[in-house]
């Protein structure tokens, strides 16, 4: 999922969702060859047999089925582990033999061109009042994230993916945001960095009741559980992305914007932007050649294949008049906060500030750019990444646990402790300590 070399750490984290096998994109759905279907069926049978072995071992350990198998338990367990690893390796390397690249002369498309989405969507909303795009005066928002469909290269990676999605679910539950976690491969050509584009487009067209689609990488955590996006600020804009205009237009930097966390409105303008953004994405020669163009035009960019972030920066730079009047480059709060400058300051933040600021005082999002807990490589040592991801998760989780009278024993501890006794008047704590009210008060219980 991306180039093999390590690049500048400030580059936003690489892909979150892997990509499709047909479906969208102006290409007909491909039917798997019969041999391929047989191979997948055979893999499923092997997994079923493996589960049977596990069941037998569990039964022997609990009710003493010692006579079922004659070999010693250590040998059996070693064989089971070996067989498990072998099958997982097969799953991880499960590639379609008919994978193909988009040719140099073929222009990639996310799907059939749509020209009247705003009108069609407005009519749909009128006919379906039970699915409004505004709820209690606030726009309906769908947070979208995901990860590859295969197991992580290491078990601890799957554990941290679970923690990060728990964090996102907590934030969405608190603020009434819908969430989609994607594992499906929607577009085979748009692998790696680019997987988000066909997914976002599909969600826009399938959920016309959603006013905003909010993409967030799988290695980004909410660390201010009280902060809310100021949507009224963006009433005249269709794309909200963290970045700095001077880096974008004066320095032409490849890190001027960060596509690890951004909001895009469900409208015709956004569909047009996705159509203009996508052609550099197809894996193979197209992406490789586009990478050369991006490296030649963006300051500081290493030589590697085209990525979605660099492509968006180049698009907005080269077609500024067409797009920028609807783009809000946000830096008044941390829609994306680079982790290396934040995680070591959490204790200071707890002592001096409280949730609700969303900026350097209490960052809204902490993004672990350069860390690949699910992959086999990264820009930072795995131990450092996991330690700091644990701190970020617990820093955020304390804000959730506070309402229930608990907190983590430390920012590096998964264990919790009680911080107040039960009371006969529990509603006082709901009013005082619910994280949604936290920005109006200090949080001494987190100190």
Tab-separated table of C-alpha atoms in Angstrom:
chain	number	residue	atom	x	y	z
A	1	UNK	CA	0.000	0.000	0.000
A	2	UNK	CA	2.289	2.681	-1.227
A	3	UNK	CA	5.998	2.946	-1.995
A	4	UNK	CA	8.482	0.748	-0.209
A	5	UNK	CA	10.837	3.568	0.818
A	6	UNK	CA	10.363	5.886	3.781
A	7	UNK	CA	9.418	9.453	2.999
A	8	UNK	CA	9.269	12.690	4.941
A	9	UNK	CA	7.393	12.100	8.170
A	10	UNK	CA	5.149	15.087	7.622
A	11	UNK	CA	3.473	13.342	4.703
A	12	UNK	CA	0.055	12.225	5.839
A	13	UNK	CA	-0.458	8.588	6.610
A	14	UNK	CA	-0.833	6.300	3.652
A	15	UNK	CA	-4.025	4.480	2.643
A	16	UNK	CA	-6.692	3.307	4.861
A	17	UNK	CA	-8.893	1.390	2.662
A	18	UNK	CA	-7.834	-0.952	0.022
A	19	UNK	CA	-9.425	-0.882	-3.351
A	20	UNK	CA	-11.971	-2.519	-5.444
A	21	UNK	CA	-12.402	-5.198	-7.846
A	22	UNK	CA	-14.665	-3.772	-10.458
A	23	UNK	CA	-17.930	-1.935	-9.816
A	24	UNK	CA	-17.581	1.795	-10.143
A	25	UNK	CA	-15.449	3.636	-12.633
A	26	UNK	CA	-16.893	3.245	-16.055
A	27	UNK	CA	-15.752	-0.355	-16.194
A	28	UNK	CA	-18.086	-3.308	-16.228
A	29	UNK	CA	-18.083	-5.661	-13.293
A	30	UNK	CA	-15.653	-8.516	-13.856
A	31	UNK	CA	-16.666	-12.087	-13.079
A	32	UNK	CA	-13.999	-14.161	-11.383
A	33	UNK	CA	-12.686	-17.064	-13.478
A	34	UNK	CA	-13.939	-20.488	-12.432
A	35	UNK	CA	-10.462	-21.514	-11.347
A	36	UNK	CA	-10.281	-18.468	-9.115
A	37	UNK	CA	-13.643	-19.306	-7.539
A	38	UNK	CA	-12.485	-22.865	-6.850
A	39	UNK	CA	-9.283	-21.554	-5.233
A	40	UNK	CA	-11.216	-19.251	-2.898
A	41	UNK	CA	-13.629	-22.056	-2.015
A	42	UNK	CA	-10.668	-24.287	-1.211
A	43	UNK	CA	-9.220	-21.589	1.077
A	44	UNK	CA	-12.562	-21.317	2.898
A	45	UNK	CA	-12.631	-25.103	3.402
A	46	UNK	CA	-9.133	-24.998	4.869
A	47	UNK	CA	-10.137	-22.250	7.283
A	48	UNK	CA	-13.181	-24.310	8.331
A	49	UNK	CA	-10.966	-27.330	8.990
A	50	UNK	CA	-8.606	-25.127	10.979
A	51	UNK	CA	-11.501	-23.953	13.148
A	52	UNK	CA	-12.348	-27.616	13.743
A	53	UNK	CA	-8.809	-28.272	14.991
A	54	UNK	CA	-9.099	-25.332	17.381
A	55	UNK	CA	-12.415	-26.689	18.688
A	56	UNK	CA	-10.870	-30.101	19.351
A	57	UNK	CA	-7.996	-28.535	21.284
A	58	UNK	CA	-10.405	-26.483	23.377
A	59	UNK	CA	-12.503	-29.581	24.161
A	60	UNK	CA	-9.427	-31.564	25.143
A	61	UNK	CA	-8.336	-28.781	27.482
A	62	UNK	CA	-11.729	-28.396	29.136
A	63	UNK	CA	-13.331	-31.864	29.316
A	64	UNK	CA	-10.328	-34.118	28.806
A	65	UNK	CA	-10.690	-35.568	25.323
A	66	UNK	CA	-7.203	-36.992	25.706
A	67	UNK	CA	-7.807	-40.072	23.596
A	68	UNK	CA	-8.881	-38.251	20.454
A	69	UNK	CA	-5.323	-37.632	19.289
A	70	UNK	CA	-2.288	-39.654	20.168
A	71	UNK	CA	0.437	-37.041	19.713
A	72	UNK	CA	1.532	-34.735	22.552
A	73	UNK	CA	-0.193	-31.378	23.098
A	74	UNK	CA	2.954	-29.362	22.433
A	75	UNK	CA	3.419	-30.963	19.026
A	76	UNK	CA	-0.249	-30.420	18.205
A	77	UNK	CA	-0.138	-26.771	19.203
A	78	UNK	CA	3.019	-26.190	17.198
A	79	UNK	CA	1.420	-27.790	14.148
A	80	UNK	CA	-1.736	-25.701	14.625
A	81	UNK	CA	0.256	-22.478	14.863
A	82	UNK	CA	2.219	-23.404	11.748
A	83	UNK	CA	-0.960	-24.187	9.824
A	84	UNK	CA	-2.613	-20.957	11.020
A	85	UNK	CA	0.342	-18.857	9.890
A	86	UNK	CA	0.425	-20.615	6.539
A	87	UNK	CA	-3.269	-19.948	5.876
A	88	UNK	CA	-2.939	-16.307	6.975
A	89	UNK	CA	-0.020	-15.920	4.579
A	90	UNK	CA	-2.203	-17.276	1.785
A	91	UNK	CA	-4.982	-14.831	2.671
A	92	UNK	CA	-2.569	-11.902	2.748
A	93	UNK	CA	-1.167	-12.823	-0.649
A	94	UNK	CA	-4.608	-13.485	-2.151
A	95	UNK	CA	-4.269	-11.595	-5.442
A	96	UNK	CA	-6.504	-11.768	-8.445
A	97	UNK	CA	-4.552	-13.282	-11.358
A	98	UNK	CA	-6.378	-10.991	-13.774
A	99	UNK	CA	-5.300	-7.751	-12.048
A	100	UNK	CA	-4.603	-5.181	-14.721
A	101	UNK	CA	-3.363	-1.622	-14.945
A	102	UNK	CA	-4.879	1.322	-16.733
A	103	UNK	CA	-2.841	1.958	-19.856
A	104	UNK	CA	-0.946	5.166	-20.499
A	105	UNK	CA	-3.470	6.291	-23.073
A	106	UNK	CA	-6.597	5.371	-21.100
A	107	UNK	CA	-8.181	8.126	-19.026
A	108	UNK	CA	-9.536	6.729	-15.798
A	109	UNK	CA	-13.072	7.564	-14.652
A	110	UNK	CA	-14.715	7.024	-11.273
A	111	UNK	CA	-17.996	6.348	-13.034
A	112	UNK	CA	-20.573	7.761	-15.444
A	113	UNK	CA	-20.511	11.541	-15.603
A	114	UNK	CA	-23.201	13.148	-13.431
A	115	UNK	CA	-24.246	16.688	-14.316
A	116	UNK	CA	-27.388	17.543	-12.339
A	117	UNK	CA	-26.721	16.110	-8.892
A	118	UNK	CA	-27.766	19.230	-6.978
A	119	UNK	CA	-31.183	19.284	-8.656
A	120	UNK	CA	-31.707	15.520	-8.366
A	121	UNK	CA	-30.644	15.493	-4.727
A	122	UNK	CA	-32.925	18.414	-3.865
A	123	UNK	CA	-35.919	16.615	-5.393
A	124	UNK	CA	-35.034	13.411	-3.529
A	125	UNK	CA	-34.869	15.267	-0.203
A	126	UNK	CA	-38.274	16.830	-0.864
A	127	UNK	CA	-39.795	13.423	-1.626
A	128	UNK	CA	-38.164	11.806	1.421
A	129	UNK	CA	-38.722	14.133	4.389
A	130	UNK	CA	-37.980	11.268	6.774
A	131	UNK	CA	-34.339	11.537	5.624
A	132	UNK	CA	-33.486	15.218	6.142
A	133	UNK	CA	-30.045	16.640	5.433
A	134	UNK	CA	-30.371	18.881	8.505
A	135	UNK	CA	-31.179	17.646	12.008
A	136	UNK	CA	-32.008	20.208	14.702
A	137	UNK	CA	-30.446	22.863	12.536
A	138	UNK	CA	-27.176	20.989	12.069
A	139	UNK	CA	-26.001	19.320	8.846
A	140	UNK	CA	-25.972	15.533	8.760
A	141	UNK	CA	-22.410	14.248	8.682
A	142	UNK	CA	-20.973	10.836	7.857
A	143	UNK	CA	-17.480	10.026	9.114
A	144	UNK	CA	-15.743	7.570	6.779
A	145	UNK	CA	-12.662	5.540	7.598
A	146	UNK	CA	-11.373	2.043	7.002
A	147	UNK	CA	-8.462	-0.334	6.651
A	148	UNK	CA	-7.273	-3.069	4.267
A	149	UNK	CA	-9.397	-6.239	4.108
A	150	UNK	CA	-6.478	-8.496	5.039
A	151	UNK	CA	-5.008	-9.076	8.519
A	152	UNK	CA	-2.243	-6.720	9.638
A	153	UNK	CA	1.335	-7.877	9.208
A	154	UNK	CA	1.528	-8.112	12.998
A	155	UNK	CA	-1.131	-8.868	15.596
A	156	UNK	CA	-0.543	-5.678	17.573
A	157	UNK	CA	-1.520	-3.710	14.466
A	158	UNK	CA	-5.020	-5.185	14.498
A	159	UNK	CA	-5.266	-4.359	18.215
A	160	UNK	CA	-4.498	-0.697	17.573
A	161	UNK	CA	-6.887	-0.531	14.633
A	162	UNK	CA	-9.551	-1.675	17.101
A	163	UNK	CA	-8.581	1.060	19.578
A	164	UNK	CA	-8.648	3.747	16.905
A	165	UNK	CA	-12.091	2.754	15.602
A	166	UNK	CA	-13.364	2.656	19.213
A	167	UNK	CA	-12.127	6.225	19.568
A	168	UNK	CA	-13.943	7.306	16.416
A	169	UNK	CA	-17.161	5.545	17.465
A	170	UNK	CA	-17.038	7.361	20.814
A	171	UNK	CA	-16.692	10.769	19.145
A	172	UNK	CA	-19.470	10.075	16.646
A	173	UNK	CA	-21.801	8.784	19.370
A	174	UNK	CA	-21.232	11.914	21.470
A	175	UNK	CA	-21.846	14.308	18.575
A	176	UNK	CA	-24.565	12.530	16.602
A	177	UNK	CA	-22.418	11.698	13.570
A	178	UNK	CA	-22.926	8.576	11.482
A	179	UNK	CA	-19.881	6.436	10.835
A	180	UNK	CA	-18.862	4.029	8.071
A	181	UNK	CA	-15.890	1.695	8.478
A	182	UNK	CA	-14.908	0.249	5.135
A	183	UNK	CA	-13.012	-2.969	4.416
A	184	UNK	CA	-14.347	-3.597	0.919
A	185	UNK	CA	-12.322	-3.269	-2.282
A	186	UNK	CA	-14.443	-0.946	-4.421
A	187	UNK	CA	-12.011	-0.023	-7.205
A	188	UNK	CA	-9.120	-2.297	-8.034
A	189	UNK	CA	-7.190	0.375	-9.919
A	190	UNK	CA	-7.401	2.902	-7.061
A	191	UNK	CA	-5.315	0.988	-4.560
A	192	UNK	CA	-3.420	2.452	-1.648
A	193	UNK	CA	-3.561	6.192	-1.119
A	194	UNK	CA	-6.358	6.583	-3.631
A	195	UNK	CA	-8.932	4.168	-2.229
A	196	UNK	CA	-10.843	6.960	-0.510
A	197	UNK	CA	-11.956	8.648	-3.760
A	198	UNK	CA	-14.280	5.956	-5.188
A	199	UNK	CA	-15.570	5.260	-1.670
A	200	UNK	CA	-16.466	8.900	-1.004
A	201	UNK	CA	-18.205	9.192	-4.367
A	202	UNK	CA	-20.201	6.009	-3.792
A	203	UNK	CA	-21.311	7.204	-0.332
A	204	UNK	CA	-22.374	10.608	-1.669
A	205	UNK	CA	-24.573	9.063	-4.324
A	206	UNK	CA	-25.960	6.366	-2.021
A	207	UNK	CA	-26.702	8.700	0.908
A	208	UNK	CA	-28.174	11.908	-0.505
A	209	UNK	CA	-29.397	12.767	3.009
A	210	UNK	CA	-25.783	13.350	4.099
A	211	UNK	CA	-24.719	16.965	3.768
A	212	UNK	CA	-21.046	16.332	4.498
A	213	UNK	CA	-18.750	13.337	4.064
A	214	UNK	CA	-15.821	13.446	6.503
A	215	UNK	CA	-12.836	11.323	5.562
A	216	UNK	CA	-10.359	10.350	8.305
A	217	UNK	CA	-7.368	8.032	7.991
A	218	UNK	CA	-7.217	4.926	10.154
A	219	UNK	CA	-4.125	6.214	11.987
A	220	UNK	CA	-5.793	9.435	13.190
A	221	UNK	CA	-7.506	9.765	16.588
A	222	UNK	CA	-9.865	12.312	18.067
A	223	UNK	CA	-8.122	13.798	21.099
A	224	UNK	CA	-10.573	16.607	21.882
A	225	UNK	CA	-13.851	14.801	22.435
A	226	UNK	CA	-15.709	18.056	23.194
A	227	UNK	CA	-14.741	20.075	20.122
A	228	UNK	CA	-17.294	20.365	17.325
A	229	UNK	CA	-16.695	21.324	13.703
A	230	UNK	CA	-17.989	24.901	13.178
A	231	UNK	CA	-20.071	24.052	10.114
A	232	UNK	CA	-21.714	27.479	9.930
A	233	UNK	CA	-18.255	28.821	9.129
A	234	UNK	CA	-18.273	26.825	5.893
A	235	UNK	CA	-21.718	27.709	4.511
A	236	UNK	CA	-20.133	29.036	1.302
A	237	UNK	CA	-17.535	26.272	0.921
A	238	UNK	CA	-17.568	22.673	-0.258
A	239	UNK	CA	-14.149	21.370	0.817
A	240	UNK	CA	-12.599	21.918	4.255
A	241	UNK	CA	-9.023	20.732	4.615
A	242	UNK	CA	-6.194	21.399	7.045
A	243	UNK	CA	-3.303	23.361	5.570
A	244	UNK	CA	-1.578	26.686	5.015
A	245	UNK	CA	-2.251	28.966	2.002
A	246	UNK	CA	1.303	30.334	1.970
A	247	UNK	CA	2.746	26.833	1.671
A	248	UNK	CA	0.239	26.077	-1.063
A	249	UNK	CA	0.622	29.069	-3.350
A	250	UNK	CA	3.881	30.766	-2.353
A	251	UNK	CA	6.114	27.782	-1.634
A	252	UNK	CA	4.227	25.158	-3.665
A	253	UNK	CA	5.011	22.655	-0.933
A	254	UNK	CA	3.941	19.010	-1.153
A	255	UNK	CA	2.808	19.168	2.490
A	256	UNK	CA	0.752	22.366	2.122
A	257	UNK	CA	-2.464	20.385	2.694
A	258	UNK	CA	-3.243	17.132	4.479
A	259	UNK	CA	-5.771	14.687	3.085
A	260	UNK	CA	-5.701	12.476	6.175
A	261	UNK	CA	-8.753	14.326	7.539
A	262	UNK	CA	-11.022	16.515	5.432
A	263	UNK	CA	-14.689	17.355	4.874
A	264	UNK	CA	-16.371	17.438	1.477
A	265	UNK	CA	-19.938	18.558	0.844
A	266	UNK	CA	-22.391	16.297	-0.949
A	267	UNK	CA	-22.943	18.392	-4.090
A	268	UNK	CA	-22.225	18.634	-7.812
A	269	UNK	CA	-19.065	20.681	-7.233
A	270	UNK	CA	-17.606	17.863	-5.134
A	271	UNK	CA	-18.422	15.229	-7.747
A	272	UNK	CA	-16.666	17.385	-10.334
A	273	UNK	CA	-13.649	17.758	-8.046
A	274	UNK	CA	-13.418	13.994	-7.546
A	275	UNK	CA	-13.595	13.512	-11.324
A	276	UNK	CA	-10.732	15.983	-11.827
A	277	UNK	CA	-8.706	14.552	-8.938
A	278	UNK	CA	-8.902	10.853	-9.829
A	279	UNK	CA	-7.059	10.483	-13.203
A	280	UNK	CA	-3.608	10.418	-11.585
A	281	UNK	CA	-4.660	7.551	-9.314
A	282	UNK	CA	-4.792	4.281	-11.295
A	283	UNK	CA	-1.957	2.006	-10.254
A	284	UNK	CA	0.693	1.111	-12.762
A	285	UNK	CA	2.197	3.332	-15.487
A	286	UNK	CA	-0.368	6.119	-15.039
A	287	UNK	CA	0.409	6.573	-11.366
A	288	UNK	CA	4.149	6.236	-11.922
A	289	UNK	CA	4.220	8.879	-14.659
A	290	UNK	CA	1.991	11.213	-12.656
A	291	UNK	CA	4.393	10.873	-9.727
A	292	UNK	CA	7.180	12.301	-11.889
A	293	UNK	CA	5.020	15.321	-12.737
A	294	UNK	CA	4.186	15.918	-9.075
A	295	UNK	CA	7.803	15.614	-7.942
A	296	UNK	CA	8.874	18.102	-10.625
A	297	UNK	CA	6.273	20.679	-9.564
A	298	UNK	CA	5.985	20.354	-5.770
A	299	UNK	CA	8.742	21.576	-3.469
A	300	UNK	CA	10.344	18.927	-1.298
A	301	UNK	CA	8.467	15.969	-2.761
A	302	UNK	CA	10.521	12.756	-3.010
A	303	UNK	CA	10.459	10.734	-6.218
A	304	UNK	CA	7.686	8.156	-5.898
A	305	UNK	CA	4.377	7.326	-7.519
A	306	UNK	CA	1.468	9.780	-7.424
A	307	UNK	CA	-0.394	10.047	-4.129
A	308	UNK	CA	-3.785	11.635	-3.536
A	309	UNK	CA	-2.462	14.459	-1.346
A	310	UNK	CA	0.146	15.681	-3.823
A	311	UNK	CA	-2.350	15.337	-6.683
A	312	UNK	CA	-4.917	17.516	-4.887
A	313	UNK	CA	-2.304	20.162	-4.104
A	314	UNK	CA	-1.181	20.199	-7.744
A	315	UNK	CA	-4.786	20.384	-8.962
A	316	UNK	CA	-5.634	23.355	-6.727
A	317	UNK	CA	-2.399	25.126	-7.648
A	318	UNK	CA	-2.733	24.634	-11.389
A	319	UNK	CA	-6.506	25.290	-11.541
A	320	UNK	CA	-6.828	27.814	-8.725
A	321	UNK	CA	-9.510	29.878	-10.435
A	322	UNK	CA	-11.767	26.874	-10.955
A	323	UNK	CA	-11.682	25.413	-7.448
A	324	UNK	CA	-10.289	27.607	-4.689
A	325	UNK	CA	-13.339	29.838	-4.173
A	326	UNK	CA	-15.090	26.807	-2.648
A	327	UNK	CA	-12.107	25.465	-0.677
A	328	UNK	CA	-11.561	26.471	2.956
A	329	UNK	CA	-7.975	25.891	4.060
A	330	UNK	CA	-8.386	25.496	7.820
A	331	UNK	CA	-5.672	26.009	10.416
A	332	UNK	CA	-7.456	27.708	13.326
A	333	UNK	CA	-7.882	24.265	14.908
A	334	UNK	CA	-6.291	20.859	14.330
A	335	UNK	CA	-8.429	19.049	11.810
A	336	UNK	CA	-5.076	17.315	11.352
A	337	UNK	CA	-2.505	17.487	14.153
A	338	UNK	CA	0.956	16.048	13.534
A	339	UNK	CA	1.539	13.688	16.463
A	340	UNK	CA	5.264	14.228	16.999
A	341	UNK	CA	4.731	17.750	18.314
A	342	UNK	CA	1.699	16.976	20.459
A	343	UNK	CA	1.800	13.665	22.301
A	344	UNK	CA	4.623	14.620	24.684
A	345	UNK	CA	2.659	17.690	25.790
A	346	UNK	CA	-0.521	15.947	26.978
A	347	UNK	CA	0.317	16.302	30.690
A	348	UNK	CA	0.936	20.020	30.222
A	349	UNK	CA	-2.381	20.372	28.407
A	350	UNK	CA	-4.224	18.585	31.227
A	351	UNK	CA	-2.650	20.890	33.783
A	352	UNK	CA	-3.311	24.160	31.956
A	353	UNK	CA	-6.335	23.676	29.695
A	354	UNK	CA	-9.455	21.611	29.068
A	355	UNK	CA	-11.276	19.969	26.151
A	356	UNK	CA	-13.103	22.185	23.699
A	357	UNK	CA	-10.309	24.283	22.184
A	358	UNK	CA	-9.341	21.944	19.355
A	359	UNK	CA	-6.062	23.779	18.723
A	360	UNK	CA	-2.536	23.514	20.131
A	361	UNK	CA	-3.945	23.871	23.652
A	362	UNK	CA	-6.000	20.677	23.284
A	363	UNK	CA	-5.689	19.211	19.763
A	364	UNK	CA	-8.851	18.106	18.017
A	365	UNK	CA	-7.191	15.336	15.961
A	366	UNK	CA	-3.820	13.663	16.550
A	367	UNK	CA	-2.635	12.052	13.332
A	368	UNK	CA	0.133	9.441	13.433
A	369	UNK	CA	1.730	10.330	10.143
A	370	UNK	CA	4.655	8.051	9.320
A	371	UNK	CA	3.559	5.305	11.707
A	372	UNK	CA	2.373	2.064	10.153
A	373	UNK	CA	1.184	-0.125	13.057
A	374	UNK	CA	-0.598	-2.425	10.604
A	375	UNK	CA	2.204	-2.570	8.062
A	376	UNK	CA	5.726	-3.904	7.935
A	377	UNK	CA	7.510	-0.563	7.557
A	378	UNK	CA	7.210	3.041	8.655
A	379	UNK	CA	9.156	6.258	9.142
A	380	UNK	CA	9.419	5.754	12.916
A	381	UNK	CA	10.328	2.813	15.175
A	382	UNK	CA	7.298	0.644	15.867
A	383	UNK	CA	7.863	0.821	19.629
A	384	UNK	CA	7.753	4.633	19.597
A	385	UNK	CA	4.613	4.692	17.461
A	386	UNK	CA	2.728	2.191	19.614
A	387	UNK	CA	3.731	3.926	22.847
A	388	UNK	CA	2.530	7.287	21.608
A	389	UNK	CA	-0.664	5.873	20.069
A	390	UNK	CA	-1.424	4.361	23.486
A	391	UNK	CA	-0.942	7.779	25.114
A	392	UNK	CA	-3.198	9.471	22.564
A	393	UNK	CA	-5.919	6.850	22.928
A	394	UNK	CA	-5.926	7.029	26.738
A	395	UNK	CA	-5.792	10.850	26.675
A	396	UNK	CA	-9.015	10.814	24.648
A	397	UNK	CA	-10.574	7.888	26.481
A	398	UNK	CA	-10.222	9.665	29.837
A	399	UNK	CA	-12.571	12.348	28.517
A	400	UNK	CA	-15.176	9.659	27.836
A	401	UNK	CA	-14.645	7.700	31.071
A	402	UNK	CA	-14.853	10.864	33.174
A	403	UNK	CA	-18.655	10.877	32.991
A	404	UNK	CA	-18.762	7.355	34.420
A	405	UNK	CA	-16.380	8.076	37.298
A	406	UNK	CA	-13.252	6.399	35.926
A	407	UNK	CA	-9.963	7.208	34.204
A	408	UNK	CA	-6.853	5.353	33.119
A	409	UNK	CA	-4.207	4.822	35.789
A	410	UNK	CA	-1.779	6.576	33.471
A	411	UNK	CA	-1.556	7.609	29.845
A	412	UNK	CA	0.406	4.432	29.135
A	413	UNK	CA	-1.877	2.130	31.116
A	414	UNK	CA	-4.872	0.257	29.667
A	415	UNK	CA	-6.152	-0.238	33.230
A	416	UNK	CA	-8.626	2.155	34.805
A	417	UNK	CA	-9.383	3.331	38.343
A	418	UNK	CA	-12.360	4.894	40.060
A	419	UNK	CA	-12.084	8.673	40.566
A	420	UNK	CA	-15.282	9.304	42.537
A	421	UNK	CA	-17.795	7.389	44.570
A	422	UNK	CA	-21.310	6.493	43.535
A	423	UNK	CA	-24.033	8.941	44.600
A	424	UNK	CA	-27.786	8.958	45.179
A	425	UNK	CA	-27.999	11.972	42.824
A	426	UNK	CA	-26.267	10.800	39.595
A	427	UNK	CA	-27.782	13.465	37.349
A	428	UNK	CA	-25.534	16.113	38.849
A	429	UNK	CA	-22.574	14.404	37.166
A	430	UNK	CA	-24.379	14.204	33.829
A	431	UNK	CA	-24.801	17.984	33.888
A	432	UNK	CA	-21.308	18.692	35.210
A	433	UNK	CA	-19.095	16.090	33.589
A	434	UNK	CA	-20.623	15.107	30.256
A	435	UNK	CA	-17.858	15.759	27.727
A	436	UNK	CA	-20.247	17.873	25.658
A	437	UNK	CA	-20.197	20.441	28.477
A	438	UNK	CA	-16.471	20.124	29.078
A	439	UNK	CA	-15.470	23.150	27.018
A	440	UNK	CA	-17.345	25.349	29.462
A	441	UNK	CA	-15.443	24.174	32.519
A	442	UNK	CA	-12.084	22.937	33.713
A	443	UNK	CA	-11.511	19.216	34.055
A	444	UNK	CA	-9.730	18.765	37.335
A	445	UNK	CA	-10.637	15.084	37.432
A	446	UNK	CA	-8.315	14.490	34.458
A	447	UNK	CA	-5.280	16.003	36.126
